[in-house]
XYZ file of C-alpha atoms in Angstrom:
612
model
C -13.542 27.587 -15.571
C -10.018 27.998 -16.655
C -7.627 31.034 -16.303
C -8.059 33.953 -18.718
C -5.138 35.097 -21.004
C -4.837 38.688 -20.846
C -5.554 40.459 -24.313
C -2.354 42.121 -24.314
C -0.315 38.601 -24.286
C -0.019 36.543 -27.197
C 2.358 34.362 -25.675
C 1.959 32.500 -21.668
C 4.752 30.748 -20.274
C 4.968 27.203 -18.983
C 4.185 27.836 -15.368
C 0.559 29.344 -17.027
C 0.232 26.165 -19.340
C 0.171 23.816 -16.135
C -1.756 25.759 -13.685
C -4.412 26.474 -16.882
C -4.261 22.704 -17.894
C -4.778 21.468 -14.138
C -7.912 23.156 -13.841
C -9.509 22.174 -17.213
C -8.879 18.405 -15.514
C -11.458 19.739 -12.524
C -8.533 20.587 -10.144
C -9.847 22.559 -6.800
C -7.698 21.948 -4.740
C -3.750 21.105 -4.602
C -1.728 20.338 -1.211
C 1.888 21.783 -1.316
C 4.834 23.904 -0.231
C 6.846 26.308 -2.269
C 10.627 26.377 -2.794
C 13.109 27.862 -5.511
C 12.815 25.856 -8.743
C 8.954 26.186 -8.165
C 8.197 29.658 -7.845
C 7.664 30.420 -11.624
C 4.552 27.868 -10.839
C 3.339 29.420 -7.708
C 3.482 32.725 -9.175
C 0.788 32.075 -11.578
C -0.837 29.867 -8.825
C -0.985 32.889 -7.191
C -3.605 34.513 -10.055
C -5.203 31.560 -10.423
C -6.012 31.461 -6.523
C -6.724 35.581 -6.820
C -9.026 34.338 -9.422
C -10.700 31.397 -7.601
C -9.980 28.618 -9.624
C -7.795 26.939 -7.417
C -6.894 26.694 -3.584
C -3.800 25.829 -2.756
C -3.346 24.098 0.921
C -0.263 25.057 2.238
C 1.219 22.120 4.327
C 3.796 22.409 6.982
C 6.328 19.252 5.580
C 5.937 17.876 1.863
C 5.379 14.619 2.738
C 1.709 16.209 4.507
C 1.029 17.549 0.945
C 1.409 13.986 -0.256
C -0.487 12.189 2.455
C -2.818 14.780 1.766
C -3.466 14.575 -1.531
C -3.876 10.998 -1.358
C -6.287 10.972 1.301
C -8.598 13.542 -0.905
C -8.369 10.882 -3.615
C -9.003 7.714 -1.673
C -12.482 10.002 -0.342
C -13.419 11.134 -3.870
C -11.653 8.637 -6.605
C -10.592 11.567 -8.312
C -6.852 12.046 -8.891
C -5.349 14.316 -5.925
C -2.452 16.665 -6.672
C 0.382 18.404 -4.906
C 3.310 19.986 -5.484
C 7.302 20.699 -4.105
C 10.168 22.184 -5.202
C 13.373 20.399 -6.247
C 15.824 18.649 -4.162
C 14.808 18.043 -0.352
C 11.234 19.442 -1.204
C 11.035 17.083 -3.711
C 13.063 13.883 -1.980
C 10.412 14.563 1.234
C 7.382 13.516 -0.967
C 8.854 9.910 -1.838
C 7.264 8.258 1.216
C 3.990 9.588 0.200
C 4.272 8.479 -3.286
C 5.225 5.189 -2.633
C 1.758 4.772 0.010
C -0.054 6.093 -3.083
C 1.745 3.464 -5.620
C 1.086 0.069 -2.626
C -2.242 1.226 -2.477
C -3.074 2.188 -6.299
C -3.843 5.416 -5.554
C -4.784 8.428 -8.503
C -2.419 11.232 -7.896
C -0.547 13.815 -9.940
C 2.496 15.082 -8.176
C 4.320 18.396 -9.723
C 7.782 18.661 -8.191
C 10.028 22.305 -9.531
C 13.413 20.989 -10.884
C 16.497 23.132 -11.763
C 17.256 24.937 -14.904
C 17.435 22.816 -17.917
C 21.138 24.102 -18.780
C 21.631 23.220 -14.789
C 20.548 19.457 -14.837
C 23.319 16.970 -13.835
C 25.603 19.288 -12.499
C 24.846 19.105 -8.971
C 23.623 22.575 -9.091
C 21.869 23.629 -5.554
C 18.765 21.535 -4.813
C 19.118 19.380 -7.521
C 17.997 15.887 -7.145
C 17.227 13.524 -10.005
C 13.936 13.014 -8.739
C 12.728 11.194 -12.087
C 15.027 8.647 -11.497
C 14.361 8.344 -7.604
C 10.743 7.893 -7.950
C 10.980 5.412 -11.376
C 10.272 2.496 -9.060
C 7.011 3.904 -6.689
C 5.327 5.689 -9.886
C 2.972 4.592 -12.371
C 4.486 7.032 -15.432
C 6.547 9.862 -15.025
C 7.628 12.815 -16.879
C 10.326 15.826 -17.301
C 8.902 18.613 -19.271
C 12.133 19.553 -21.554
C 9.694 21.784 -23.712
C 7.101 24.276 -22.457
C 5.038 23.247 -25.585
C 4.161 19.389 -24.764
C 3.018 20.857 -20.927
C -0.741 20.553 -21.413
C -0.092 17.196 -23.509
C 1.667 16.105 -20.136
C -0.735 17.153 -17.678
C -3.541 15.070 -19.624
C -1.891 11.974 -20.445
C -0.476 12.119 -16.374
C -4.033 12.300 -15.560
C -5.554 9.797 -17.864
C -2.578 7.419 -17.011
C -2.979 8.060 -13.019
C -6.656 7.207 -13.066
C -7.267 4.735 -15.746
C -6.597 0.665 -15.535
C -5.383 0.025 -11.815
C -4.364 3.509 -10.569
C -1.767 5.012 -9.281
C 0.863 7.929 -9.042
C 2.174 10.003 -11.795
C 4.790 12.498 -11.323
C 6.069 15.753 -13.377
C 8.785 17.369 -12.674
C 9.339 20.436 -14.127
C 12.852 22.661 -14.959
C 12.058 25.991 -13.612
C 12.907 27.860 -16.862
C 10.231 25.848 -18.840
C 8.192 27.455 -16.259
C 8.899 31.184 -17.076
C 9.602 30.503 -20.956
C 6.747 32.068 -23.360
C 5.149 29.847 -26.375
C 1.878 29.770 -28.378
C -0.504 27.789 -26.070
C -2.889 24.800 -27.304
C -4.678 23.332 -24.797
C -5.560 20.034 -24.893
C -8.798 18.560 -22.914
C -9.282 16.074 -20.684
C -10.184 12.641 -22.538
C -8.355 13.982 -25.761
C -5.324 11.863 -25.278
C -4.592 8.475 -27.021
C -1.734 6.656 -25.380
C 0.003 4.185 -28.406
C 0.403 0.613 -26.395
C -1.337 1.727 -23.476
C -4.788 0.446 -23.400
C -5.882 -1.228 -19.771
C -8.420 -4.353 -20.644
C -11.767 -3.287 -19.101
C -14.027 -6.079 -20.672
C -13.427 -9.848 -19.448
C -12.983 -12.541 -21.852
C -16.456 -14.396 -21.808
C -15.199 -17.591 -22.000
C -13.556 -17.492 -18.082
C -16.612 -15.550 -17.273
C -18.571 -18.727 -18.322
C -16.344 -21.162 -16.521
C -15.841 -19.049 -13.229
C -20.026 -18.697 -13.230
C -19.749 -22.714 -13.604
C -17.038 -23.455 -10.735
C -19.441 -20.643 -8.254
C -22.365 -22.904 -9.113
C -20.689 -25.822 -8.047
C -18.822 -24.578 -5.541
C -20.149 -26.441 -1.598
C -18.029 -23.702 0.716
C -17.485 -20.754 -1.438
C -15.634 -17.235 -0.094
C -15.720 -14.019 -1.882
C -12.023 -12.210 -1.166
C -12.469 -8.632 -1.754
C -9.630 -6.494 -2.054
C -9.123 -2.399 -2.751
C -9.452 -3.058 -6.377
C -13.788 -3.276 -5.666
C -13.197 0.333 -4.198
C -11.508 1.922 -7.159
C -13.849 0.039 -9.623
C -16.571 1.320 -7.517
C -17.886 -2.279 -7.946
C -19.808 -2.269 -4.116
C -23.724 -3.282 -5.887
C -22.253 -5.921 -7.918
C -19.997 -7.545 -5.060
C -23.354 -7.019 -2.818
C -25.477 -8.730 -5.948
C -23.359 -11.769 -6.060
C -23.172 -12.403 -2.781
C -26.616 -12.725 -2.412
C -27.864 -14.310 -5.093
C -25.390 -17.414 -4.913
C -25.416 -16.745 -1.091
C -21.396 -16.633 -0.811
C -19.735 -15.576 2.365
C -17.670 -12.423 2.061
C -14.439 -11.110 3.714
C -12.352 -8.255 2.425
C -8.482 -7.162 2.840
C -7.590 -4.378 4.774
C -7.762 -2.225 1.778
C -11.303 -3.709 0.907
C -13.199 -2.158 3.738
C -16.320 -0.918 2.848
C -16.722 -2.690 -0.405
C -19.341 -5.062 1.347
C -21.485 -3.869 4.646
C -20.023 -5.473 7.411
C -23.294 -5.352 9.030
C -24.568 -7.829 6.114
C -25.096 -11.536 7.792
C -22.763 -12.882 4.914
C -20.263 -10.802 5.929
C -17.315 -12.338 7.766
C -15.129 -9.164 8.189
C -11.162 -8.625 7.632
C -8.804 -11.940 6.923
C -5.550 -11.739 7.554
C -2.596 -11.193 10.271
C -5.044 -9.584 12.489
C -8.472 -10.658 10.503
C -11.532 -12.483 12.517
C -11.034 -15.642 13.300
C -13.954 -16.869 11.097
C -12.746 -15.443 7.708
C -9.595 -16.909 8.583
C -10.964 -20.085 9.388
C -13.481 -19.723 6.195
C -10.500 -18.724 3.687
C -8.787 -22.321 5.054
C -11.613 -24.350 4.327
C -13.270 -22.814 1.469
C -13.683 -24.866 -1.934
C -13.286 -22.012 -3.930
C -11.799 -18.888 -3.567
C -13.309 -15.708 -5.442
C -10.561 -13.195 -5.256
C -12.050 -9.612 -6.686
C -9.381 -6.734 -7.074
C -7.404 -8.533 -4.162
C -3.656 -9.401 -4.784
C -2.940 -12.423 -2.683
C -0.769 -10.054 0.285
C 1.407 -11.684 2.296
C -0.029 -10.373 5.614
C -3.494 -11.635 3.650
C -2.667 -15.095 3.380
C 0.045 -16.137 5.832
C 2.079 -19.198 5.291
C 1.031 -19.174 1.387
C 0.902 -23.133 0.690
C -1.865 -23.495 3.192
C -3.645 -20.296 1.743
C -6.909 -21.810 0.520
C -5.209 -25.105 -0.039
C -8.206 -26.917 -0.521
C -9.665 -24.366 -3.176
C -10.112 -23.601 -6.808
C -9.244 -19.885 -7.144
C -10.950 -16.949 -9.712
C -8.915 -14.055 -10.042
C -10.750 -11.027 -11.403
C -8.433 -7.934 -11.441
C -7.767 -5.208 -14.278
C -3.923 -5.270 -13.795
C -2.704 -8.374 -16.072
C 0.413 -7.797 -13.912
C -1.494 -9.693 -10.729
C -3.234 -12.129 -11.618
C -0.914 -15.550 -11.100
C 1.965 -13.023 -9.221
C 1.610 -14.989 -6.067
C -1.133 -17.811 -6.551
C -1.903 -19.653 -10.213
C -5.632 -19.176 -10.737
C -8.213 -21.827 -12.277
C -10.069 -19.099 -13.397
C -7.999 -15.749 -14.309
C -10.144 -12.973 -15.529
C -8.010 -9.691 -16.758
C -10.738 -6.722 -16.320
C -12.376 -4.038 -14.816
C -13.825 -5.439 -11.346
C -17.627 -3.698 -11.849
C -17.633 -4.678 -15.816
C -16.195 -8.104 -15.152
C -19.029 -8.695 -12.152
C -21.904 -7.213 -14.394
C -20.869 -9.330 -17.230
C -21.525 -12.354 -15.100
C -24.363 -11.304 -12.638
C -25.953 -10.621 -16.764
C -24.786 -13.897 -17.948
C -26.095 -15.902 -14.741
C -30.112 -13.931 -15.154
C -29.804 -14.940 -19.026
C -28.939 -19.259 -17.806
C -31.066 -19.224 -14.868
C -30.577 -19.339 -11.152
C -28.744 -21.667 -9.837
C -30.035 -25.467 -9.903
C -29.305 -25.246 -6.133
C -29.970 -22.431 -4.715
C -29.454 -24.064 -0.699
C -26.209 -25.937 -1.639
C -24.118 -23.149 0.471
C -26.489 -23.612 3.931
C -23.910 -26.219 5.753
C -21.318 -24.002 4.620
C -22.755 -20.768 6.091
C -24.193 -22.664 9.395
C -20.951 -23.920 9.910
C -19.499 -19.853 9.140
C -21.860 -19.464 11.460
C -21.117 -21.403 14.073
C -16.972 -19.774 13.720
C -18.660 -16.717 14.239
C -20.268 -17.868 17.639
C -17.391 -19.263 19.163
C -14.653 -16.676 18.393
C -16.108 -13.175 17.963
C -14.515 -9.887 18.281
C -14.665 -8.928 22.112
C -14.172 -5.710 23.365
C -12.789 -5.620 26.825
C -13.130 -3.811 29.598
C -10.685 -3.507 32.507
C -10.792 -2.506 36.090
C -9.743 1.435 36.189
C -9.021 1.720 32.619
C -9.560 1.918 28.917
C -8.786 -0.632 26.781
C -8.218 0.743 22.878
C -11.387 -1.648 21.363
C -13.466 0.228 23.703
C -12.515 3.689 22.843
C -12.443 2.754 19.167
C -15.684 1.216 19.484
C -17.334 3.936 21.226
C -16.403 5.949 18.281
C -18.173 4.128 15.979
C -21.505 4.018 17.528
C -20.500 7.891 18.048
C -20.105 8.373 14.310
C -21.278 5.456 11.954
C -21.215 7.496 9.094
C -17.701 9.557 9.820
C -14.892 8.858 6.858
C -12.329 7.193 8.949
C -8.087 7.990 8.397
C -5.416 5.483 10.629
C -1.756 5.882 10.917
C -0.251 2.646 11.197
C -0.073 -0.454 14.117
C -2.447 -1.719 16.850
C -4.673 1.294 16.690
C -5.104 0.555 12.496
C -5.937 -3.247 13.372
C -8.375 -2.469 16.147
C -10.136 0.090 13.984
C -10.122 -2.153 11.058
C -12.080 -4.945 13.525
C -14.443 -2.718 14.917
C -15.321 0.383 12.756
C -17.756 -0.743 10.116
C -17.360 1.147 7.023
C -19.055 2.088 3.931
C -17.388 2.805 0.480
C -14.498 5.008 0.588
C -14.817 6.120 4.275
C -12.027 3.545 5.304
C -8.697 5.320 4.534
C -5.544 3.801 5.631
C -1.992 2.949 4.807
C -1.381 -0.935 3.494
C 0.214 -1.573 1.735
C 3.557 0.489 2.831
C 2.026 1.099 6.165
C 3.162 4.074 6.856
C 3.350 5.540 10.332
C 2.845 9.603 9.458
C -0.297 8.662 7.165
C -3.337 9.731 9.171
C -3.908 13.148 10.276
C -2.111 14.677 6.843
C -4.826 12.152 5.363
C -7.652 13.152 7.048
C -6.904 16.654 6.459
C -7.091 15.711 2.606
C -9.730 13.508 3.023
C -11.906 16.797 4.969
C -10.502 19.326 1.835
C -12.483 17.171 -0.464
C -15.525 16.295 1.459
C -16.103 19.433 4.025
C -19.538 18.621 4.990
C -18.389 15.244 6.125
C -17.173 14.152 9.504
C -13.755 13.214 9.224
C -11.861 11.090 12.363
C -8.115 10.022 12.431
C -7.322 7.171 14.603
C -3.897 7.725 15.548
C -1.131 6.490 18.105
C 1.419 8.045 20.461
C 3.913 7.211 18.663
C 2.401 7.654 14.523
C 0.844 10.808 15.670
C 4.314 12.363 16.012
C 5.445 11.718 12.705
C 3.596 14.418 11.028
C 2.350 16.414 14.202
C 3.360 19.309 12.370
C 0.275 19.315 10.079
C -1.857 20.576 12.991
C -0.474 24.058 11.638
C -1.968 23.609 8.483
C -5.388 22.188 10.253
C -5.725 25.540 12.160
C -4.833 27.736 9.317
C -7.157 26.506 7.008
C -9.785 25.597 9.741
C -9.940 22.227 8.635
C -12.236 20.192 10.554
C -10.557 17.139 11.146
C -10.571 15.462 14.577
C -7.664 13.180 15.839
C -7.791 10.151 18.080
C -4.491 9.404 20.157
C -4.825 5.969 21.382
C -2.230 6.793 24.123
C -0.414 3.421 25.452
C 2.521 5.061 25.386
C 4.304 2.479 23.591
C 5.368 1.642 19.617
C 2.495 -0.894 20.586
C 3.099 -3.218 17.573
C 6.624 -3.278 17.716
C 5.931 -4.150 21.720
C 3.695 -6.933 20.723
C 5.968 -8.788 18.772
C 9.034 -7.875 20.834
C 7.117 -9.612 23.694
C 5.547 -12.441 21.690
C 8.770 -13.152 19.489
C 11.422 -11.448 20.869
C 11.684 -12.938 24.983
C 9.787 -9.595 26.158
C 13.016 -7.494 25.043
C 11.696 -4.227 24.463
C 14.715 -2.620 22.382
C 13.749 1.176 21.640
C 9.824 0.789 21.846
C 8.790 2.665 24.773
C 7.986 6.225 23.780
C 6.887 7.816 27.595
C 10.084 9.692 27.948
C 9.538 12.824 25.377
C 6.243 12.465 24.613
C 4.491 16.269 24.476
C 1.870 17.027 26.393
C -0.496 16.569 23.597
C -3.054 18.815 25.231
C -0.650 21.934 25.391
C 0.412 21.023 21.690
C -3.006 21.312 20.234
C -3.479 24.384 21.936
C -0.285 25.996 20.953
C -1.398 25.351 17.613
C -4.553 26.657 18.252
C -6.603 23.460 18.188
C -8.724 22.102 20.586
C -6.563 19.472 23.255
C -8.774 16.794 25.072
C -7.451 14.354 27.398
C -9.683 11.513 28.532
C -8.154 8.735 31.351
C -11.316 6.938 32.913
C -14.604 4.958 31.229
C -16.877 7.373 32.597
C -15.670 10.361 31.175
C -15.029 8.871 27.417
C -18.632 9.052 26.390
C -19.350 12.324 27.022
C -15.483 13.639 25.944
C -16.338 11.756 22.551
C -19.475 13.317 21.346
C -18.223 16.785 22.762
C -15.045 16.577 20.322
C -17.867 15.287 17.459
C -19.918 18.618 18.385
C -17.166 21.055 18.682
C -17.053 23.212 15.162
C -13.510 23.260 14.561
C -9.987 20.641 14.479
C -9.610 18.889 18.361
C -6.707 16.678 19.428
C -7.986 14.412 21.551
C -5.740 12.166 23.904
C -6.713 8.851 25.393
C -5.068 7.227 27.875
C -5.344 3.153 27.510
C -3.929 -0.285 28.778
C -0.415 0.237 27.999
C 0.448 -3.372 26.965
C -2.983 -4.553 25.572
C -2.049 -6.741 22.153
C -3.926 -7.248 18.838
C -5.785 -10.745 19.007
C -6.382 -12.829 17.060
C -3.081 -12.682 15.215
C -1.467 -15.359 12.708
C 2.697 -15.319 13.731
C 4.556 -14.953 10.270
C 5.130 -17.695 8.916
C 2.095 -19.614 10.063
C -1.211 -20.613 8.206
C -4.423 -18.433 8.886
C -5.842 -21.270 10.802
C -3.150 -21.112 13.997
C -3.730 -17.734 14.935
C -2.462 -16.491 18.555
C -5.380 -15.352 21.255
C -8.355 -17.943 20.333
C -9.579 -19.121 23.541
C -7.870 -22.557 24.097
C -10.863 -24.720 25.135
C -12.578 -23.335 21.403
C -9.249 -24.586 19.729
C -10.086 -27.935 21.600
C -13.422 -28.213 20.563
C -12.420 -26.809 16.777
C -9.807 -29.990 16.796
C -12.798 -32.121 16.728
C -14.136 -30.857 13.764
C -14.592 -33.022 10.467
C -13.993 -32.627 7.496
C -15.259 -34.074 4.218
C -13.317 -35.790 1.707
C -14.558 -34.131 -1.871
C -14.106 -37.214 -3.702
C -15.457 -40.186 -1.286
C -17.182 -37.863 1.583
C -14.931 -39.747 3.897
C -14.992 -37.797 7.286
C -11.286 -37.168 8.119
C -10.011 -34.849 11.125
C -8.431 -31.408 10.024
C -4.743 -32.580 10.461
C -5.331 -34.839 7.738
C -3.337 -34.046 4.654
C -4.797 -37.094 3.035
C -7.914 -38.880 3.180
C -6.812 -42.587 4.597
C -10.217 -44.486 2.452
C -9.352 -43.196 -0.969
C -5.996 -40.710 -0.554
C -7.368 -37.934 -2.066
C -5.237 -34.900 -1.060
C -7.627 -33.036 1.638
């Protein structure tokens, strides 16, 4: 449905041509707050809204509206939209942009911009936004003439959600917004972009030679990173990974793309990964890296990342693949085509010759698993974070999930398993502020959803203002605090790295009553301090039919095990139970050219000097 031109008019003005050509690209709903240089654009908002086309979701801070919007596209993989005026307005969404642009996320951000005869005189609320943004953007625009608006509002959204996404910004003078043309529109999918064509098919030849290393391949690992999630690629990943029986582990931003509940699934790698996909990503023989990009809190001290591994690199931006580590095997296309391709290619040759020549290598997965699993503690006379986190899981298995950012994100990464899309969380920038604006999107696009942000005393604050815009809407999103009353990452390294001094990272002095802050809102406040009354406190906050802030009081100086120190490989993580470590150093392993047995701190094999 797209906004009717009244008979009288002949002409519309620019503010019509975008809110006309954002709806005929399936726009519902857009996340902003107005200002000056925008108003031409919410005026005719406002018809389109009197109309309902659109709903506008009118945030309390602009960098909510860009949270938000993201969140609604990481739920749906559609591209999510909001606007701001010029200058501060405008300056307050770059945080959110660049989240969207770490994380390759589809959005379409209007911002109002002075007059054109005002540009680059300083004139009030002017801010070269264009220029600002060029670095945290995927393509961006200033519409000098009214005319090329709905050419500029389909290329943005072709460009945003095509090849590896990510955000595109307009910004828009505020008299193209009230000057009158003839209108065209142009349609979504109508656009050719000259030198802009993303390569979505792989080249067969590395598809044949990657199907040929995977076949030979004694300890392989599938590394799955966000790029699975925006290909939508989760039945291919699952495919391959059980027909050449490959061990899986995903990056932060690849939760969900395989069921963690799946026996070949070995969970997160990383800083704060399990200990047996960080043991299985040291040891592997080759390394199948699907939409991942080789992060540094991914693969630690990078020379000892995989060392002892071929590498494939499937990814659809050209731009990644070699950036940090030189593939055998690069493939350059879309994740899901790229994976079909093969999984065709491997039915048409034959199942593998071997089909059991991964068994040691999963037994001995396996066995990592048995010795260092994921523990959830419990303390005398109070809550430790894994077990409130956990507790919400079994609670809600099926919720969409939003973090902010630190030990509360890392815990919930471990323990929440998470099915496509429901995992939404910063990165990438890691950006404290990122959660509840998030969520809120994340509800907007999916309302008969649950929707739960996992937050922190100290994230929660940084865009506690959005709980206006969660009671005026009634948008049903419930927030988590874990309450340790600390900036509990920053704590953990200042006491791990930093001879316990705790420089400007206790946050007890000034914290709101979060209770009384909810409720002056009007929202729901919770507060839950002992074991036995989390249970019950949880599922009444699930029942309850509107937004609840829920506070939790836990362990105040509980870290984030296991954890690799920067710097170090993923093998010497901090928080493995020592006599496991012991037993670990007794390990073998086999040379690949002479089978000689050789102990892990063996760089070279001593019988034929093969590297190890």
């Amino acid at each position: 449905m797209q906004l009717q031109q009244r008979s009288a008019v002949q002409k519309v003005t620019g503010a019509f041509a975008l809110i006309d050509s954002l709806s005929r690209h399936g726009v519902k709903h857009i996340f902003g707050y107005p200002g000056g240089a925008i108003l031409p654009i919410y005026d005719e908002l406002y018809r389109a809204e009197q109309a309902g086309i659109l709903k506008h979701i009118l945030v309390r801070h602009e960098q909510g509206a860009a949270h938000a919007a993201d969140g609604y596209a990481r739920a749906t993989g559609q591209v999510g939209v909001c606007f701001a005026t010029s200058g501060p307005g405008a300056t307050n969404l770059v945080t959110g942009i660049a989240t969207a642009h770490m994380d390759s996320i589809p959005m379409v951000i209007v911002t109002g911009q002075v007059p054109r005869p005002a540009i680059g005189s300083d004139a009030f609320q002017e801010t070269d936004i264009y220029g600002i943004t060029l670095p945290i953007v995927k393509h961006s625009y200033v519409v000098r003439d009214p005319r090329e608006m709905a050419r500029i509002v389909a290329e943005a959204f072709y460009i945003a959600s095509s090849g590896r996404p990510g955000p595109v910004l307009i910004d828009v003078p505020k008299d193209v917004g009230v000057e009158q043309f003839d209108y065209v529109p142009v349609e979504p999918g109508s656009v050719r972009l000259t030198g802009y064509r993303p390569t979505v098919k792989g080249n067969p030849r590395q598809i044949g030679q990657a199907l040929k290393l995977i076949r030979q391949a004694q300890r392989p690992l599938l590394y799955v990173g966000g790029g699975a999630i925006a290909a939508g690629a989760h039945a291919e990943i699952k495919e391959l990974a059980e027909r050449f029986k490959l061990p899986v582990t995903t990056t932060l931003m690849g939760l969900g793309a395989f069921d963690e509940h799946h026996p070949l699934s070995v969970g997160m790698l990383g800083m704060h990964g399990t200990a047996y996909a960080n043991f299985a990503v040291t040891e592997c023989d080759l390394l199948i890296a699907v939409g991942a990009r080789f992060d540094d809190r991914v693969t630690g001290k990078l020379d000892e990342f995989a060392s002892r591994a071929k590498v494939i690199h499937i990814d659809i931006d050209p731009a990644e693949v070699g950036k940090v580590r030189l593939p055998d095997v690069p493939i350059v296309g879309d994740v899901k085509q790229v994976l079909t391709d093969l999984l065709e290619r491997s039915s048409e040759e034959g199942d593998p010759a071997n089909p059991t020549q991964t068994e040691a290598w999963l037994a001995r997965v396996d066995r990592w698993r048995e010795d260092y699993p994921l523990v959830v503690p419990q303390y005398p006379g109070v809550l430790s974070p894994q077990e409130v986190i956990f507790e919400i899981g079994q609670q809600a298995p099926n919720a969409f999930y939003t973090t902010d950012v630190g030990q509360h994100q890392m815990w919930s990464a471990q323990f929440l398993k998470n099915s496509p899309r429901r995992w939404i969380s910063s990165a990438g920038l890691g950006t404290m502020g990122f959660g509840m604006p998030a969520a809120m999107g994340a509800k907007v696009a999916v309302p008969d959803e649950e929707v739960i942000c996992i937050s922190g005393d100290s994230s929660i604050q940084m865009n506690i203002q959005e709980l206006g815009t969660l009671a005026q809407y009634g948008i049903n999103v419930k927030t988590v605090i874990i309450n340790n009353g600390w900036q509990g990452m920053v704590r953990q390294w200042q006491e791990a790295f930093y001879d316990e001094r705790y420089s400007n990272s206790n946050m007890q002095v000034g914290t709101p009553d979060f209770v009384k802050l909810a409720e002056a809102f009007g929202i729901k406040g919770m507060i839950v301090e002992t074991r036995e009354e989390l249970q019950a406190a949880i599922a009444e906050m699930i029942a309850h039919p509107g937004a609840v802030l829920m506070d939790v009081r836990v362990k105040k100086n509980e870290n984030c095990y296991p954890m690799v120190p920067s710097g170090k490989s993923n093998a010497q993580m901090m928080g493995l139970p020592e006599r496991k470590l012991l037993e670990r150093a007794a390990e073998t392993i086999e040379c690949r050219n002479c089978s000689t047995e050789n102990v892990p701190t063996n760089k070279f094999c001593p019988n034929c000097g093969t590297k190890i």
